[in-house]
Amino acid sequence: LQRSQQLKRSAWLAPAPCRLSSGLPMNIGVLFVPQQEAWVVERMGKFHRILEPGLNFLIPLLDRIRYVQSLKEIVINVPEQSAVTLDNVTLQIDGVLYLRVMDPYKASYGVEDPEYAVTQLAQTTMRSELGKLSLDRVFRERESLNANIVDAINQASDYWGIRCLRYEIKDIHVPPRVKESMQMQVEAERRKRAMVLESEGTRESAINVAEGQKQAQILASEAEKAEQINKAAGEANAVLVKARAKAEAIQLLAAALGQQHGSAAASLSVAEQYVSAFSKLAKDSNTLLLPANAGDVTSMVAQALGIYSTLTKPQAVKTQEEAPAACEDLQPSPMEVLKAEESSSS
């Protein structure tokens, strides 16, 4: 009987489990609960209530503060552990876990040690999630891996009154031989990228050069075409201008010859041209064909005026019954008149 009483007394006086607190506060009737803390009170060994921050009153000896729960965010380091990936590579990985107590009652009575339980759950979940991924995907899908671990922890820790806010992987240690292989793979991939980029640059350069030559040839042909068109248009305009000028000159000459003393002016012009042509003889060649009276300027001028008067003499017109073609055959041509004049002069 004494032994049982001592056991009861020791159980009553034994310190209650407390997390994040150096000791449980004593019940003196009037208590002040700090902010962001929840004190779980038991009355005669049974859950009574949870004290809110601020002033609270309890009955001494009957009420006892059993648990003190912190409502702040808790940071837990997950120890380093080994995990095997999908392609049978053993990794050493650790992390950090961020928790918060959402329900002080469940955190006190739902599990004996919530932090230890969540830590073990995080380790097992990390191993199972890593087993679903290959080594390359572990580094690429780090964020999705953290999110999957958080979801798995929250599904189990909901009954413990704890919520996992986030999980972060700190370090991933790869075996040395695997690390060397990864370095060789990275170097090979970079050399491949460099060769591909260099070949693409060479191709783009060749394409640009060919395109430039093509554009240059097109522009040169267009320029040559435009030059030929402009040259042809200029020559055509020049021919038209010369023709118009010649026509106007002929019209002016005809008008001048029709006036009084026009024949004398024509004789003077012919004589000047003859003298100018005679002065240029034997300058370009030593072989000359001269008429017998080359020095007789008067006879040459008279001959030229005779040809001019013969060409300008009005021709007789046949009767209306004759055909126009017969009339054209009877009219002497300028060449025939010239031949006739030359034969008469000779």
mmCIF file of C-alpha atoms in Angstrom:
data_model
loop_
_atom_site.group_PDB
_atom_site.id
_atom_site.type_symbol
_atom_site.label_atom_id
_atom_site.label_comp_id
_atom_site.label_asym_id
_atom_site.label_seq_id
_atom_site.Cartn_x
_atom_site.Cartn_y
_atom_site.Cartn_z
ATOM 1 C CA LEU A 1 0.000 0.000 0.000
ATOM 2 C CA GLN A 2 2.805 2.420 0.818
ATOM 3 C CA ARG A 3 4.536 1.461 -2.413
ATOM 4 C CA SER A 4 1.420 2.223 -4.464
ATOM 5 C CA GLN A 5 0.939 5.524 -2.674
ATOM 6 C CA GLN A 6 4.545 6.476 -3.453
ATOM 7 C CA LEU A 7 4.044 5.610 -7.121
ATOM 8 C CA LYS A 8 0.902 7.752 -7.267
ATOM 9 C CA ARG A 9 2.668 10.596 -5.515
ATOM 10 C CA SER A 10 5.654 10.368 -7.906
ATOM 11 C CA ALA A 11 3.334 10.305 -10.913
ATOM 12 C CA TRP A 12 1.531 13.360 -9.604
ATOM 13 C CA LEU A 13 4.747 15.227 -8.947
ATOM 14 C CA ALA A 14 6.501 14.079 -12.182
ATOM 15 C CA PRO A 15 7.069 16.895 -14.696
ATOM 16 C CA ALA A 16 4.678 16.839 -17.597
ATOM 17 C CA PRO A 17 6.127 16.617 -21.163
ATOM 18 C CA CYS A 18 6.634 20.070 -22.550
ATOM 19 C CA ARG A 19 7.936 21.218 -25.941
ATOM 20 C CA LEU A 20 9.708 24.513 -26.545
ATOM 21 C CA SER A 21 9.586 25.383 -22.852
ATOM 22 C CA SER A 22 12.173 25.046 -20.094
ATOM 23 C CA GLY A 23 9.512 24.187 -17.513
ATOM 24 C CA LEU A 24 5.810 24.222 -16.850
ATOM 25 C CA PRO A 25 4.372 27.237 -15.041
ATOM 26 C CA MET A 26 2.927 26.719 -11.569
ATOM 27 C CA ASN A 27 -0.734 27.291 -10.845
ATOM 28 C CA ILE A 28 -0.987 30.146 -8.385
ATOM 29 C CA GLY A 29 -4.561 31.010 -9.265
ATOM 30 C CA VAL A 30 -3.780 34.030 -11.449
ATOM 31 C CA LEU A 31 -1.787 33.383 -14.606
ATOM 32 C CA PHE A 32 -0.648 35.540 -17.506
ATOM 33 C CA VAL A 33 -0.290 33.620 -20.769
ATOM 34 C CA PRO A 34 2.188 35.121 -23.287
ATOM 35 C CA GLN A 35 1.215 35.917 -26.849
ATOM 36 C CA GLN A 36 1.479 33.072 -29.408
ATOM 37 C CA GLU A 37 1.340 30.409 -26.714
ATOM 38 C CA ALA A 38 -1.386 27.982 -25.697
ATOM 39 C CA TRP A 39 -1.463 26.387 -22.240
ATOM 40 C CA VAL A 40 -3.350 23.108 -21.938
ATOM 41 C CA VAL A 41 -5.001 22.806 -18.523
ATOM 42 C CA GLU A 42 -6.157 19.536 -16.908
ATOM 43 C CA ARG A 43 -8.538 19.417 -13.951
ATOM 44 C CA MET A 44 -8.014 16.382 -11.783
ATOM 45 C CA GLY A 45 -6.165 14.607 -14.614
ATOM 46 C CA LYS A 46 -8.771 15.329 -17.324
ATOM 47 C CA PHE A 47 -8.578 17.923 -20.048
ATOM 48 C CA HIS A 48 -10.300 21.086 -18.925
ATOM 49 C CA ARG A 49 -9.514 23.942 -21.310
ATOM 50 C CA ILE A 50 -6.852 25.854 -23.203
ATOM 51 C CA LEU A 51 -5.767 29.178 -21.819
ATOM 52 C CA GLU A 52 -5.752 32.072 -24.251
ATOM 53 C CA PRO A 53 -3.070 34.808 -24.172
ATOM 54 C CA GLY A 54 -3.664 37.327 -21.430
ATOM 55 C CA LEU A 55 -5.132 37.121 -17.913
ATOM 56 C CA ASN A 56 -6.525 33.753 -16.781
ATOM 57 C CA PHE A 57 -7.786 32.356 -13.458
ATOM 58 C CA LEU A 58 -7.363 28.772 -12.287
ATOM 59 C CA ILE A 59 -8.223 26.833 -9.117
ATOM 60 C CA PRO A 60 -5.094 25.822 -7.304
ATOM 61 C CA LEU A 61 -4.526 22.117 -6.601
ATOM 62 C CA LEU A 62 -7.422 21.130 -8.881
ATOM 63 C CA ASP A 63 -6.216 22.672 -12.124
ATOM 64 C CA ARG A 64 -2.818 21.827 -13.538
ATOM 65 C CA ILE A 65 -0.975 23.148 -16.613
ATOM 66 C CA ARG A 66 -0.099 19.978 -18.484
ATOM 67 C CA TYR A 67 1.272 21.192 -21.855
ATOM 68 C CA VAL A 68 2.609 24.444 -23.220
ATOM 69 C CA GLN A 69 2.327 24.712 -27.005
ATOM 70 C CA SER A 70 4.007 27.436 -29.050
ATOM 71 C CA LEU A 71 1.916 28.758 -31.924
ATOM 72 C CA LYS A 72 4.917 30.246 -33.723
ATOM 73 C CA GLU A 73 6.448 28.729 -36.821
ATOM 74 C CA ILE A 74 8.890 25.976 -35.920
ATOM 75 C CA VAL A 75 12.026 25.204 -37.921
ATOM 76 C CA ILE A 76 13.297 21.612 -37.776
ATOM 77 C CA ASN A 77 16.456 20.314 -39.419
ATOM 78 C CA VAL A 78 15.901 16.970 -41.117
ATOM 79 C CA PRO A 79 19.054 14.859 -40.620
ATOM 80 C CA GLU A 80 21.038 13.644 -43.592
ATOM 81 C CA GLN A 81 19.896 10.308 -44.939
ATOM 82 C CA SER A 82 20.561 8.035 -47.889
ATOM 83 C CA ALA A 83 18.034 7.542 -50.669
ATOM 84 C CA VAL A 84 18.102 5.501 -53.873
ATOM 85 C CA THR A 85 16.832 7.061 -57.084
ATOM 86 C CA LEU A 86 14.962 5.348 -59.882
ATOM 87 C CA ASP A 87 18.201 4.646 -61.774
ATOM 88 C CA ASN A 88 19.835 3.056 -58.686
ATOM 89 C CA VAL A 89 22.028 5.983 -57.625
ATOM 90 C CA THR A 90 22.504 6.406 -53.878
ATOM 91 C CA LEU A 91 22.224 10.006 -52.693
ATOM 92 C CA GLN A 92 22.875 11.648 -49.353
ATOM 93 C CA ILE A 93 20.209 14.297 -48.843
ATOM 94 C CA ASP A 94 19.061 16.519 -46.004
ATOM 95 C CA GLY A 95 16.538 19.283 -45.597
ATOM 96 C CA VAL A 96 14.778 21.747 -43.369
ATOM 97 C CA LEU A 97 11.132 21.603 -42.292
ATOM 98 C CA TYR A 98 8.833 24.502 -41.342
ATOM 99 C CA LEU A 99 5.898 23.623 -39.046
ATOM 100 C CA ARG A 100 3.176 25.374 -37.102
ATOM 101 C CA VAL A 101 0.821 24.085 -34.404
ATOM 102 C CA MET A 102 -2.732 24.675 -35.605
ATOM 103 C CA ASP A 103 -4.639 22.751 -32.879
ATOM 104 C CA PRO A 104 -2.992 22.665 -29.420
ATOM 105 C CA TYR A 105 -5.384 19.911 -28.214
ATOM 106 C CA LYS A 106 -4.451 17.486 -31.037
ATOM 107 C CA ALA A 107 -0.771 18.419 -30.742
ATOM 108 C CA SER A 108 -0.893 17.553 -27.029
ATOM 109 C CA TYR A 109 -3.012 14.383 -27.066
ATOM 110 C CA GLY A 110 -2.796 13.175 -30.676
ATOM 111 C CA VAL A 111 0.855 12.081 -30.671
ATOM 112 C CA GLU A 112 3.504 11.708 -28.022
ATOM 113 C CA ASP A 113 6.223 13.776 -29.748
ATOM 114 C CA PRO A 114 4.855 15.696 -32.768
ATOM 115 C CA GLU A 115 8.191 17.086 -33.901
ATOM 116 C CA TYR A 116 9.872 13.676 -33.919
ATOM 117 C CA ALA A 117 6.901 12.151 -35.706
ATOM 118 C CA VAL A 118 6.894 14.831 -38.407
ATOM 119 C CA THR A 119 10.678 14.518 -38.850
ATOM 120 C CA GLN A 120 10.457 10.764 -39.361
ATOM 121 C CA LEU A 121 7.546 11.219 -41.725
ATOM 122 C CA ALA A 122 9.532 13.774 -43.742
ATOM 123 C CA GLN A 123 12.468 11.368 -44.062
ATOM 124 C CA THR A 124 10.362 8.424 -45.196
ATOM 125 C CA THR A 125 8.401 10.596 -47.624
ATOM 126 C CA MET A 126 11.633 12.000 -49.053
ATOM 127 C CA ARG A 127 12.980 8.487 -49.679
ATOM 128 C CA SER A 128 9.779 7.371 -51.358
ATOM 129 C CA GLU A 129 9.609 10.472 -53.572
ATOM 130 C CA LEU A 130 13.258 10.159 -54.591
ATOM 131 C CA GLY A 131 12.673 6.547 -55.558
ATOM 132 C CA LYS A 132 10.194 7.736 -58.185
ATOM 133 C CA LEU A 133 12.678 10.049 -59.930
ATOM 134 C CA SER A 134 15.899 9.539 -61.847
ATOM 135 C CA LEU A 135 19.084 11.373 -60.939
ATOM 136 C CA ASP A 136 18.682 14.040 -63.618
ATOM 137 C CA ARG A 137 15.078 14.711 -62.662
ATOM 138 C CA VAL A 138 16.012 15.085 -58.984
ATOM 139 C CA PHE A 139 18.002 18.227 -59.823
ATOM 140 C CA ARG A 140 15.499 19.551 -62.367
ATOM 141 C CA GLU A 141 12.318 18.906 -60.347
ATOM 142 C CA ARG A 142 13.518 20.071 -56.973
ATOM 143 C CA GLU A 143 10.549 22.370 -56.426
ATOM 144 C CA SER A 144 7.995 19.696 -57.322
ATOM 145 C CA LEU A 145 9.800 17.255 -55.007
ATOM 146 C CA ASN A 146 9.491 19.720 -52.116
ATOM 147 C CA ALA A 147 5.801 20.251 -52.865
ATOM 148 C CA ASN A 148 5.109 16.503 -52.924
ATOM 149 C CA ILE A 149 6.819 16.029 -49.558
ATOM 150 C CA VAL A 150 4.765 18.866 -48.032
ATOM 151 C CA ASP A 151 1.514 17.359 -49.321
ATOM 152 C CA ALA A 152 2.382 13.909 -47.962
ATOM 153 C CA ILE A 153 3.281 15.329 -44.534
ATOM 154 C CA ASN A 154 0.092 17.396 -44.304
ATOM 155 C CA GLN A 155 -2.090 14.385 -45.038
ATOM 156 C CA ALA A 156 -0.683 12.531 -42.024
ATOM 157 C CA SER A 157 -0.065 15.443 -39.645
ATOM 158 C CA ASP A 158 -3.638 16.730 -39.857
ATOM 159 C CA TYR A 159 -4.577 14.339 -37.014
ATOM 160 C CA TRP A 160 -1.718 15.712 -34.946
ATOM 161 C CA GLY A 161 -2.846 19.330 -35.115
ATOM 162 C CA ILE A 162 0.308 20.329 -36.992
ATOM 163 C CA ARG A 163 0.575 21.792 -40.471
ATOM 164 C CA CYS A 164 3.706 21.663 -42.603
ATOM 165 C CA LEU A 165 4.144 25.045 -44.304
ATOM 166 C CA ARG A 166 7.083 24.163 -46.554
ATOM 167 C CA TYR A 167 9.987 21.814 -46.960
ATOM 168 C CA GLU A 168 13.321 22.693 -48.523
ATOM 169 C CA ILE A 169 16.143 20.387 -49.590
ATOM 170 C CA LYS A 170 19.445 21.836 -48.402
ATOM 171 C CA ASP A 171 22.183 19.622 -49.849
ATOM 172 C CA ILE A 172 22.317 16.675 -52.212
ATOM 173 C CA HIS A 173 25.550 14.706 -52.067
ATOM 174 C CA VAL A 174 26.344 12.512 -55.072
ATOM 175 C CA PRO A 175 28.926 9.679 -54.991
ATOM 176 C CA PRO A 176 32.339 10.726 -56.367
ATOM 177 C CA ARG A 177 32.273 8.414 -59.401
ATOM 178 C CA VAL A 178 28.783 9.524 -60.325
ATOM 179 C CA LYS A 179 29.870 13.130 -59.890
ATOM 180 C CA GLU A 180 32.788 12.589 -62.275
ATOM 181 C CA SER A 181 30.450 11.027 -64.815
ATOM 182 C CA MET A 182 28.105 13.974 -64.480
ATOM 183 C CA GLN A 183 30.992 16.382 -65.032
ATOM 184 C CA MET A 184 32.035 14.487 -68.162
ATOM 185 C CA GLN A 185 28.451 14.523 -69.369
ATOM 186 C CA VAL A 186 28.193 18.261 -68.777
ATOM 187 C CA GLU A 187 31.434 18.903 -70.652
ATOM 188 C CA ALA A 188 30.315 16.719 -73.563
ATOM 189 C CA GLU A 189 26.981 18.511 -73.676
ATOM 190 C CA ARG A 190 28.705 21.888 -73.705
ATOM 191 C CA ARG A 191 31.061 20.800 -76.501
ATOM 192 C CA LYS A 192 28.064 19.553 -78.433
ATOM 193 C CA ARG A 193 26.286 22.874 -77.969
ATOM 194 C CA ALA A 194 29.406 24.755 -79.051
ATOM 195 C CA MET A 195 29.749 22.644 -82.214
ATOM 196 C CA VAL A 196 26.062 23.004 -83.006
ATOM 197 C CA LEU A 197 26.194 26.762 -82.480
ATOM 198 C CA GLU A 198 29.329 27.037 -84.618
ATOM 199 C CA SER A 199 27.760 25.008 -87.447
ATOM 200 C CA GLU A 200 24.592 27.078 -87.242
ATOM 201 C CA GLY A 201 26.676 30.249 -87.379
ATOM 202 C CA THR A 202 28.554 28.970 -90.446
ATOM 203 C CA ARG A 203 25.287 28.065 -92.110
ATOM 204 C CA GLU A 204 23.736 31.426 -91.325
ATOM 205 C CA SER A 205 26.862 33.172 -92.608
ATOM 206 C CA ALA A 206 26.786 31.221 -95.882
ATOM 207 C CA ILE A 207 23.083 31.912 -96.279
ATOM 208 C CA ASN A 208 23.612 35.604 -95.633
ATOM 209 C CA VAL A 209 26.489 35.782 -98.137
ATOM 210 C CA ALA A 210 24.462 33.960 -100.809
ATOM 211 C CA GLU A 211 21.464 36.142 -100.115
ATOM 212 C CA GLY A 212 23.628 39.254 -100.383
ATOM 213 C CA GLN A 213 25.114 38.114 -103.694
ATOM 214 C CA LYS A 214 21.640 37.360 -104.978
ATOM 215 C CA GLN A 215 20.353 40.767 -103.968
ATOM 216 C CA ALA A 216 23.442 42.412 -105.465
ATOM 217 C CA GLN A 217 22.924 40.641 -108.790
ATOM 218 C CA ILE A 218 19.246 41.539 -108.800
ATOM 219 C CA LEU A 219 20.015 45.166 -108.043
ATOM 220 C CA ALA A 220 22.790 45.247 -110.679
ATOM 221 C CA SER A 221 20.483 43.792 -113.338
ATOM 222 C CA GLU A 222 17.734 46.220 -112.376
ATOM 223 C CA ALA A 223 20.219 49.089 -112.525
ATOM 224 C CA GLU A 224 21.482 47.943 -115.942
ATOM 225 C CA LYS A 225 17.918 47.597 -117.166
ATOM 226 C CA ALA A 226 17.040 51.053 -115.904
ATOM 227 C CA GLU A 227 20.213 52.427 -117.516
ATOM 228 C CA GLN A 228 19.374 50.862 -120.869
ATOM 229 C CA ILE A 229 15.801 52.143 -120.657
ATOM 230 C CA ASN A 230 16.997 55.617 -119.780
ATOM 231 C CA LYS A 231 19.638 55.511 -122.539
ATOM 232 C CA ALA A 232 17.078 54.349 -125.125
ATOM 233 C CA ALA A 233 14.632 56.987 -123.967
ATOM 234 C CA GLY A 234 17.360 59.617 -124.191
ATOM 235 C CA GLU A 235 18.380 58.537 -127.673
ATOM 236 C CA ALA A 236 14.748 58.518 -128.790
ATOM 237 C CA ASN A 237 14.223 61.980 -127.356
ATOM 238 C CA ALA A 238 17.419 63.151 -129.022
ATOM 239 C CA VAL A 239 16.299 61.770 -132.397
ATOM 240 C CA LEU A 240 12.922 63.460 -131.991
ATOM 241 C CA VAL A 241 14.532 66.737 -130.986
ATOM 242 C CA LYS A 242 16.932 66.559 -133.943
ATOM 243 C CA ALA A 243 14.092 65.711 -136.313
ATOM 244 C CA ARG A 244 11.997 68.588 -135.007
ATOM 245 C CA ALA A 245 14.962 70.947 -135.267
ATOM 246 C CA LYS A 246 15.729 69.759 -138.787
ATOM 247 C CA ALA A 247 12.095 70.117 -139.789
ATOM 248 C CA GLU A 248 11.985 73.635 -138.400
ATOM 249 C CA ALA A 249 15.249 74.440 -140.144
ATOM 250 C CA ILE A 250 13.879 73.133 -143.445
ATOM 251 C CA GLN A 251 10.713 75.127 -142.943
ATOM 252 C CA LEU A 252 12.747 78.276 -142.219
ATOM 253 C CA LEU A 253 15.034 77.597 -145.194
ATOM 254 C CA ALA A 254 12.079 77.075 -147.493
ATOM 255 C CA ALA A 255 10.503 80.280 -146.245
ATOM 256 C CA ALA A 256 13.775 82.140 -146.736
ATOM 257 C CA LEU A 257 14.238 80.802 -150.284
ATOM 258 C CA GLY A 258 10.704 81.864 -151.170
ATOM 259 C CA GLN A 259 11.437 85.454 -150.292
ATOM 260 C CA GLN A 260 13.054 88.044 -152.553
ATOM 261 C CA HIS A 261 16.735 87.466 -153.315
ATOM 262 C CA GLY A 262 16.480 83.974 -151.834
ATOM 263 C CA SER A 263 18.288 82.496 -154.830
ATOM 264 C CA ALA A 264 21.214 84.862 -154.337
ATOM 265 C CA ALA A 265 21.462 83.853 -150.667
ATOM 266 C CA ALA A 266 21.382 80.188 -151.652
ATOM 267 C CA SER A 267 24.147 80.804 -154.199
ATOM 268 C CA LEU A 268 26.254 82.505 -151.568
ATOM 269 C CA SER A 269 25.743 79.606 -149.135
ATOM 270 C CA VAL A 270 26.658 77.025 -151.806
ATOM 271 C CA ALA A 271 29.778 78.979 -152.768
ATOM 272 C CA GLU A 272 30.881 79.174 -149.094
ATOM 273 C CA GLN A 273 30.389 75.455 -148.591
ATOM 274 C CA TYR A 274 32.329 74.726 -151.802
ATOM 275 C CA VAL A 275 35.275 76.849 -150.738
ATOM 276 C CA SER A 276 35.262 75.215 -147.266
ATOM 277 C CA ALA A 277 35.184 71.725 -148.768
ATOM 278 C CA PHE A 278 37.922 72.607 -151.301
ATOM 279 C CA SER A 279 40.190 73.817 -148.508
ATOM 280 C CA LYS A 280 39.968 70.413 -146.750
ATOM 281 C CA LEU A 281 41.147 68.396 -149.754
ATOM 282 C CA ALA A 282 44.149 66.094 -149.360
ATOM 283 C CA LYS A 283 44.104 66.371 -145.556
ATOM 284 C CA ASP A 284 42.755 62.877 -144.765
ATOM 285 C CA SER A 285 44.049 60.914 -147.801
ATOM 286 C CA ASN A 286 46.456 61.252 -150.721
ATOM 287 C CA THR A 287 44.036 59.750 -153.283
ATOM 288 C CA LEU A 288 41.645 62.332 -154.775
ATOM 289 C CA LEU A 289 39.046 62.329 -157.557
ATOM 290 C CA LEU A 290 38.521 65.853 -158.824
ATOM 291 C CA PRO A 291 36.475 67.162 -161.724
ATOM 292 C CA ALA A 292 38.258 68.893 -164.594
ATOM 293 C CA ASN A 293 37.046 72.358 -163.645
ATOM 294 C CA ALA A 294 37.673 72.062 -159.913
ATOM 295 C CA GLY A 295 39.137 75.565 -159.801
ATOM 296 C CA ASP A 296 36.180 77.162 -161.564
ATOM 297 C CA VAL A 297 34.004 78.204 -158.622
ATOM 298 C CA THR A 298 31.512 80.061 -160.797
ATOM 299 C CA SER A 299 30.698 77.022 -162.935
ATOM 300 C CA MET A 300 30.329 74.819 -159.834
ATOM 301 C CA VAL A 301 27.956 77.272 -158.182
ATOM 302 C CA ALA A 302 25.985 77.590 -161.429
ATOM 303 C CA GLN A 303 25.773 73.821 -161.698
ATOM 304 C CA ALA A 304 24.513 73.498 -158.114
ATOM 305 C CA LEU A 305 21.917 76.209 -158.674
ATOM 306 C CA GLY A 306 20.825 74.514 -161.865
ATOM 307 C CA ILE A 307 20.253 71.267 -160.015
ATOM 308 C CA TYR A 308 18.328 73.133 -157.345
ATOM 309 C CA SER A 309 16.151 74.917 -159.974
ATOM 310 C CA THR A 310 15.537 71.627 -161.769
ATOM 311 C CA LEU A 311 14.378 69.952 -158.556
ATOM 312 C CA THR A 312 12.116 72.849 -157.615
ATOM 313 C CA LYS A 313 10.642 73.318 -161.105
ATOM 314 C CA PRO A 314 6.934 72.472 -161.172
ATOM 315 C CA GLN A 315 6.192 69.307 -163.069
ATOM 316 C CA ALA A 316 3.429 68.965 -165.641
ATOM 317 C CA VAL A 317 0.416 67.032 -164.519
ATOM 318 C CA LYS A 318 -1.278 64.630 -166.854
ATOM 319 C CA THR A 319 -4.985 64.493 -167.455
ATOM 320 C CA GLN A 320 -7.414 63.084 -164.932
ATOM 321 C CA GLU A 321 -8.008 59.932 -167.013
ATOM 322 C CA GLU A 322 -4.360 58.810 -166.444
ATOM 323 C CA ALA A 323 -3.609 56.809 -163.397
ATOM 324 C CA PRO A 324 -1.636 58.326 -160.573
ATOM 325 C CA ALA A 325 0.930 55.574 -160.903
ATOM 326 C CA ALA A 326 1.680 56.516 -164.536
ATOM 327 C CA CYS A 327 2.098 60.141 -163.482
ATOM 328 C CA GLU A 328 4.657 59.113 -160.845
ATOM 329 C CA ASP A 329 6.565 57.046 -163.465
ATOM 330 C CA LEU A 330 6.809 59.989 -165.880
ATOM 331 C CA GLN A 331 8.066 62.424 -163.191
ATOM 332 C CA PRO A 332 11.889 62.434 -163.147
ATOM 333 C CA SER A 333 13.551 61.544 -159.839
ATOM 334 C CA PRO A 334 16.261 63.678 -158.261
ATOM 335 C CA MET A 335 18.900 61.062 -159.081
ATOM 336 C CA GLU A 336 17.955 61.129 -162.774
ATOM 337 C CA VAL A 337 18.161 64.919 -162.795
ATOM 338 C CA LEU A 338 21.618 64.756 -161.190
ATOM 339 C CA LYS A 339 22.778 62.204 -163.736
ATOM 340 C CA ALA A 340 21.406 64.354 -166.560
ATOM 341 C CA GLU A 341 23.200 67.422 -165.266
ATOM 342 C CA GLU A 342 26.482 65.535 -164.901
ATOM 343 C CA SER A 343 26.246 64.133 -168.447
ATOM 344 C CA SER A 344 25.468 67.603 -169.845
ATOM 345 C CA SER A 345 28.362 69.164 -167.937
ATOM 346 C CA SER A 346 30.755 66.441 -169.079
#
